[in-house]
PDB file of C-alpha atoms in Angstrom:
ATOM      1  CA  UNK L   1      16.454 -29.945  29.791  1.00 80.00           C
ATOM      2  CA  UNK L   2      16.352 -31.666  33.052  1.00 85.00           C
ATOM      3  CA  UNK L   3      19.394 -33.372  34.262  1.00 87.00           C
ATOM      4  CA  UNK L   4      19.111 -36.941  35.453  1.00 89.00           C
ATOM      5  CA  UNK L   5      21.233 -38.458  38.272  1.00 83.00           C
ATOM      6  CA  UNK L   6      23.491 -41.025  37.501  1.00 90.00           C
ATOM      7  CA  UNK L   7      24.227 -43.561  40.032  1.00 86.00           C
ATOM      8  CA  UNK L   8      27.769 -45.448  40.152  1.00 85.00           C
ATOM      9  CA  UNK L   9      27.729 -48.918  40.705  1.00 80.00           C
ATOM     10  CA  UNK L  10      30.701 -50.511  42.350  1.00 74.00           C
ATOM     11  CA  UNK L  11      29.535 -53.691  43.564  1.00 75.00           C
ATOM     12  CA  UNK L  12      28.612 -56.380  41.194  1.00 73.00           C
ATOM     13  CA  UNK L  13      26.713 -58.203  44.056  1.00 80.00           C
ATOM     14  CA  UNK L  14      24.660 -55.297  44.530  1.00 79.00           C
ATOM     15  CA  UNK L  15      23.699 -54.721  40.864  1.00 75.00           C
ATOM     16  CA  UNK L  16      22.911 -58.423  40.407  1.00 78.00           C
ATOM     17  CA  UNK L  17      20.852 -58.091  43.772  1.00 84.00           C
ATOM     18  CA  UNK L  18      18.965 -55.165  42.400  1.00 80.00           C
ATOM     19  CA  UNK L  19      18.442 -56.680  39.043  1.00 79.00           C
ATOM     20  CA  UNK L  20      16.959 -60.087  40.675  1.00 84.00           C
ATOM     21  CA  UNK L  21      14.322 -58.011  42.792  1.00 87.00           C
ATOM     22  CA  UNK L  22      13.322 -56.020  39.504  1.00 83.00           C
ATOM     23  CA  UNK L  23      13.071 -58.929  37.621  1.00 82.00           C
ATOM     24  CA  UNK L  24      10.990 -60.775  40.217  1.00 89.00           C
ATOM     25  CA  UNK L  25       8.480 -57.615  40.729  1.00 86.00           C
ATOM     26  CA  UNK L  26       8.253 -57.176  36.793  1.00 82.00           C
ATOM     27  CA  UNK L  27       7.583 -61.019  36.308  1.00 85.00           C
ATOM     28  CA  UNK L  28       4.642 -60.676  39.045  1.00 88.00           C
ATOM     29  CA  UNK L  29       3.346 -57.806  37.395  1.00 84.00           C
ATOM     30  CA  UNK L  30       3.278 -59.655  33.981  1.00 84.00           C
ATOM     31  CA  UNK L  31       1.821 -62.830  35.371  1.00 86.00           C
ATOM     32  CA  UNK L  32      -0.979 -60.903  37.295  1.00 86.00           C
ATOM     33  CA  UNK L  33      -1.660 -58.772  34.035  1.00 81.00           C
ATOM     34  CA  UNK L  34      -1.994 -62.143  31.861  1.00 83.00           C
ATOM     35  CA  UNK L  35      -4.049 -63.742  34.325  1.00 81.00           C
ATOM     36  CA  UNK L  36      -6.261 -60.490  34.225  1.00 81.00           C
ATOM     37  CA  UNK L  37      -6.853 -60.769  30.422  1.00 74.00           C
ATOM     38  CA  UNK L  38      -6.917 -64.266  30.009  1.00 73.00           C
ATOM     39  CA  UNK L  39      -8.807 -65.175  26.405  1.00 67.00           C
ATOM     40  CA  UNK L  40      -9.451 -68.923  27.191  1.00 64.00           C
ATOM     41  CA  UNK L  41      -7.388 -72.153  26.635  1.00 67.00           C
ATOM     42  CA  UNK L  42      -4.991 -72.465  24.395  1.00 59.00           C
ATOM     43  CA  UNK L  43      -3.811 -68.539  24.374  1.00 69.00           C
ATOM     44  CA  UNK L  44      -1.478 -68.446  27.053  1.00 77.00           C
ATOM     45  CA  UNK L  45       1.663 -67.489  25.061  1.00 81.00           C
ATOM     46  CA  UNK L  46      -0.659 -64.530  23.669  1.00 83.00           C
ATOM     47  CA  UNK L  47      -1.831 -63.437  26.842  1.00 79.00           C
ATOM     48  CA  UNK L  48       1.688 -63.427  28.507  1.00 80.00           C
ATOM     49  CA  UNK L  49       3.143 -61.463  25.472  1.00 83.00           C
ATOM     50  CA  UNK L  50       0.534 -58.857  25.463  1.00 82.00           C
ATOM     51  CA  UNK L  51       0.764 -58.424  29.155  1.00 82.00           C
ATOM     52  CA  UNK L  52       4.597 -58.109  28.894  1.00 80.00           C
ATOM     53  CA  UNK L  53       4.043 -55.165  26.562  1.00 76.00           C
ATOM     54  CA  UNK L  54       1.387 -53.610  28.679  1.00 78.00           C
ATOM     55  CA  UNK L  55       4.024 -53.804  31.872  1.00 80.00           C
ATOM     56  CA  UNK L  56       7.325 -53.266  30.334  1.00 82.00           C
ATOM     57  CA  UNK L  57       8.717 -50.768  27.771  1.00 83.00           C
ATOM     58  CA  UNK L  58      12.241 -51.031  26.414  1.00 86.00           C
ATOM     59  CA  UNK L  59      12.982 -47.877  24.777  1.00 90.00           C
ATOM     60  CA  UNK L  60      14.901 -47.741  21.280  1.00 93.00           C
ATOM     61  CA  UNK L  61      18.473 -46.701  21.691  1.00 96.00           C
ATOM     62  CA  UNK L  62      21.458 -45.312  19.934  1.00 97.00           C
ATOM     63  CA  UNK L  63      24.668 -46.352  21.151  1.00 97.00           C
ATOM     64  CA  UNK L  64      28.024 -44.730  19.798  1.00 97.00           C
ATOM     65  CA  UNK L  65      31.616 -44.423  21.035  1.00 95.00           C
ATOM     66  CA  UNK L  66      34.235 -41.906  20.020  1.00 94.00           C
ATOM     67  CA  UNK L  67      37.988 -42.299  20.833  1.00 92.00           C
ATOM     68  CA  UNK L  68      37.178 -40.876  24.505  1.00 94.00           C
ATOM     69  CA  UNK L  69      33.434 -41.365  25.115  1.00 96.00           C
ATOM     70  CA  UNK L  70      30.719 -43.594  24.833  1.00 96.00           C
ATOM     71  CA  UNK L  71      27.183 -41.957  24.042  1.00 97.00           C
ATOM     72  CA  UNK L  72      23.950 -43.470  24.547  1.00 97.00           C
ATOM     73  CA  UNK L  73      20.492 -41.951  23.229  1.00 97.00           C
ATOM     74  CA  UNK L  74      17.181 -43.470  24.521  1.00 96.00           C
ATOM     75  CA  UNK L  75      13.724 -42.524  23.307  1.00 93.00           C
ATOM     76  CA  UNK L  76      12.003 -42.161  26.641  1.00 91.00           C
ATOM     77  CA  UNK L  77       8.656 -40.387  25.804  1.00 85.00           C
ATOM     78  CA  UNK L  78       6.025 -39.896  28.410  1.00 81.00           C
ATOM     79  CA  UNK L  79       8.449 -40.791  31.310  1.00 85.00           C
ATOM     80  CA  UNK L  80       8.382 -38.997  34.701  1.00 79.00           C
ATOM     81  CA  UNK L  81      11.960 -37.543  34.902  1.00 85.00           C
ATOM     82  CA  UNK L  82      11.957 -37.902  38.465  1.00 89.00           C
ATOM     83  CA  UNK L  83      11.204 -41.606  38.361  1.00 88.00           C
ATOM     84  CA  UNK L  84      14.331 -42.023  35.641  1.00 92.00           C
ATOM     85  CA  UNK L  85      17.373 -43.802  37.238  1.00 92.00           C
ATOM     86  CA  UNK L  86      20.586 -44.292  35.496  1.00 94.00           C
ATOM     87  CA  UNK L  87      22.743 -47.122  36.709  1.00 92.00           C
ATOM     88  CA  UNK L  88      26.408 -47.128  35.329  1.00 93.00           C
ATOM     89  CA  UNK L  89      28.980 -49.751  35.709  1.00 91.00           C
ATOM     90  CA  UNK L  90      32.421 -50.045  33.764  1.00 91.00           C
ATOM     91  CA  UNK L  91      30.608 -52.442  31.228  1.00 91.00           C
ATOM     92  CA  UNK L  92      27.173 -51.281  31.216  1.00 91.00           C
ATOM     93  CA  UNK L  93      24.352 -48.978  31.786  1.00 94.00           C
ATOM     94  CA  UNK L  94      20.866 -49.884  33.029  1.00 92.00           C
ATOM     95  CA  UNK L  95      17.868 -47.189  32.483  1.00 93.00           C
ATOM     96  CA  UNK L  96      15.097 -47.513  34.848  1.00 91.00           C
ATOM     97  CA  UNK L  97      11.768 -45.353  35.310  1.00 90.00           C
ATOM     98  CA  UNK L  98       8.173 -45.258  35.243  1.00 86.00           C
ATOM     99  CA  UNK L  99       5.837 -43.999  32.434  1.00 80.00           C
ATOM    100  CA  UNK L 100       3.417 -41.182  32.700  1.00 75.00           C
ATOM    101  CA  UNK L 101      -0.112 -42.520  31.854  1.00 70.00           C
ATOM    102  CA  UNK L 102      -2.026 -39.756  29.878  1.00 66.00           C
ATOM    103  CA  UNK L 103      -5.967 -39.772  31.130  1.00 68.00           C
ATOM    104  CA  UNK L 104      -8.667 -38.780  28.529  1.00 67.00           C
ATOM    105  CA  UNK L 105      -9.510 -35.193  29.139  1.00 75.00           C
ATOM    106  CA  UNK L 106     -13.199 -33.932  29.219  1.00 81.00           C
ATOM    107  CA  UNK L 107     -14.991 -34.798  26.023  1.00 83.00           C
ATOM    108  CA  UNK L 108     -11.770 -36.522  24.673  1.00 82.00           C
ATOM    109  CA  UNK L 109     -11.825 -40.327  23.633  1.00 80.00           C
ATOM    110  CA  UNK L 110      -8.301 -42.239  23.403  1.00 73.00           C
ATOM    111  CA  UNK L 111      -8.109 -44.317  20.436  1.00 76.00           C
ATOM    112  CA  UNK L 112      -4.730 -45.838  20.361  1.00 71.00           C
ATOM    113  CA  UNK L 113      -2.269 -45.371  23.726  1.00 67.00           C
ATOM    114  CA  UNK L 114       1.087 -47.022  22.816  1.00 67.00           C
ATOM    115  CA  UNK L 115       3.050 -45.531  25.931  1.00 63.00           C
ATOM    116  CA  UNK L 116       0.675 -47.086  28.034  1.00 57.00           C
ATOM    117  CA  UNK L 117       3.209 -49.372  29.754  1.00 62.00           C
ATOM    118  CA  UNK L 118       3.966 -48.995  33.442  1.00 74.00           C
ATOM    119  CA  UNK L 119       7.649 -49.630  33.741  1.00 84.00           C
ATOM    120  CA  UNK L 120      10.877 -48.690  31.580  1.00 87.00           C
ATOM    121  CA  UNK L 121      13.795 -50.754  31.798  1.00 88.00           C
ATOM    122  CA  UNK L 122      16.858 -51.202  29.413  1.00 90.00           C
ATOM    123  CA  UNK L 123      20.168 -52.673  29.996  1.00 91.00           C
ATOM    124  CA  UNK L 124      23.077 -52.266  27.539  1.00 93.00           C
ATOM    125  CA  UNK L 125      26.400 -53.909  27.527  1.00 94.00           C
ATOM    126  CA  UNK L 126      29.038 -51.329  26.493  1.00 94.00           C
ATOM    127  CA  UNK L 127      31.380 -51.920  23.542  1.00 94.00           C
ATOM    128  CA  UNK L 128      34.356 -50.510  25.645  1.00 93.00           C
ATOM    129  CA  UNK L 129      34.807 -50.015  29.460  1.00 93.00           C
ATOM    130  CA  UNK L 130      33.899 -46.413  30.707  1.00 94.00           C
ATOM    131  CA  UNK L 131      34.589 -44.494  33.969  1.00 92.00           C
ATOM    132  CA  UNK L 132      31.579 -44.424  35.838  1.00 92.00           C
ATOM    133  CA  UNK L 133      32.530 -41.364  37.834  1.00 91.00           C
ATOM    134  CA  UNK L 134      32.520 -39.325  34.459  1.00 93.00           C
ATOM    135  CA  UNK L 135      28.983 -40.294  33.567  1.00 95.00           C
ATOM    136  CA  UNK L 136      26.426 -37.751  32.878  1.00 96.00           C
ATOM    137  CA  UNK L 137      22.826 -38.009  31.766  1.00 96.00           C
ATOM    138  CA  UNK L 138      20.190 -35.473  30.635  1.00 95.00           C
ATOM    139  CA  UNK L 139      16.353 -35.597  29.131  1.00 95.00           C
ATOM    140  CA  UNK L 140      15.346 -33.315  26.465  1.00 93.00           C
ATOM    141  CA  UNK L 141      12.238 -33.647  24.626  1.00 91.00           C
ATOM    142  CA  UNK L 142      11.581 -37.305  25.396  1.00 90.00           C
ATOM    143  CA  UNK L 143      15.424 -38.428  24.771  1.00 95.00           C
ATOM    144  CA  UNK L 144      17.685 -39.306  27.421  1.00 96.00           C
ATOM    145  CA  UNK L 145      21.396 -38.454  26.694  1.00 97.00           C
ATOM    146  CA  UNK L 146      23.984 -40.435  28.588  1.00 97.00           C
ATOM    147  CA  UNK L 147      27.673 -39.584  28.062  1.00 97.00           C
ATOM    148  CA  UNK L 148      30.635 -41.286  29.729  1.00 96.00           C
ATOM    149  CA  UNK L 149      33.976 -41.054  29.561  1.00 95.00           C
ATOM    150  CA  UNK L 150      36.117 -44.285  28.367  1.00 94.00           C
ATOM    151  CA  UNK L 151      38.349 -45.621  30.758  1.00 90.00           C
ATOM    152  CA  UNK L 152      42.051 -45.556  29.711  1.00 85.00           C
ATOM    153  CA  UNK L 153      43.151 -48.829  28.225  1.00 73.00           C
ATOM    154  CA  UNK L 154      45.767 -50.799  30.524  1.00 63.00           C
ATOM    155  CA  UNK L 155      47.457 -54.016  29.861  1.00 52.00           C
ATOM    156  CA  UNK L 156      47.005 -56.559  32.711  1.00 50.00           C
ATOM    157  CA  UNK L 157      49.807 -55.856  35.180  1.00 45.00           C
ATOM    158  CA  UNK L 158      51.744 -59.698  34.768  1.00 49.00           C
ATOM    159  CA  UNK L 159      51.813 -58.711  31.242  1.00 49.00           C
ATOM    160  CA  UNK L 160      53.302 -55.129  31.748  1.00 51.00           C
ATOM    161  CA  UNK L 161      55.679 -56.747  33.859  1.00 52.00           C
ATOM    162  CA  UNK L 162      56.652 -59.568  31.521  1.00 54.00           C
ATOM    163  CA  UNK L 163      57.266 -56.632  28.433  1.00 56.00           C
ATOM    164  CA  UNK L 164      59.226 -54.512  30.891  1.00 57.00           C
ATOM    165  CA  UNK L 165      61.525 -57.596  31.879  1.00 59.00           C
ATOM    166  CA  UNK L 166      61.746 -58.763  28.274  1.00 60.00           C
ATOM    167  CA  UNK L 167      62.990 -55.037  27.282  1.00 64.00           C
ATOM    168  CA  UNK L 168      65.514 -54.871  30.114  1.00 65.00           C
ATOM    169  CA  UNK L 169      67.145 -58.332  29.442  1.00 63.00           C
ATOM    170  CA  UNK L 170      67.494 -57.690  25.656  1.00 64.00           C
ATOM    171  CA  UNK L 171      69.152 -54.339  26.343  1.00 61.00           C
TER     172      UNK L 171
END
């Protein structure tokens, strides 16, 4: 089992800038790949979708919650553990990584390669707020497990103050 570093993202601006740069980079990779595999006039959409599948891998996930924690499992086979990056914010988790490319061994011919995508990327909105400080991630047998403690539920301070003053005036 490998422990994966979890990066707490405190600044929404930094997150948005990072995601914008990442999207631009991925878009350029897909565009270049689609251009390489042009199948002729009228196949632009098919070329783009095929290039997107070749470049980007969005892993299947299971997101569950208990009273105290949020659990996320992501299927990330053939991913280089050193390339995995888990970014955590109170409302979302982003997973990034690079796929390992299997090369044919001597005398071996590859007939099917569905894990050939270059980049893994998945961003999930969470059903409840978490405390990013207490998020942990591990990788075992191609499954990334992320556990984060739920943030305590608090009422907005003006509402709390209004309730307190209403109780005091009623007494």
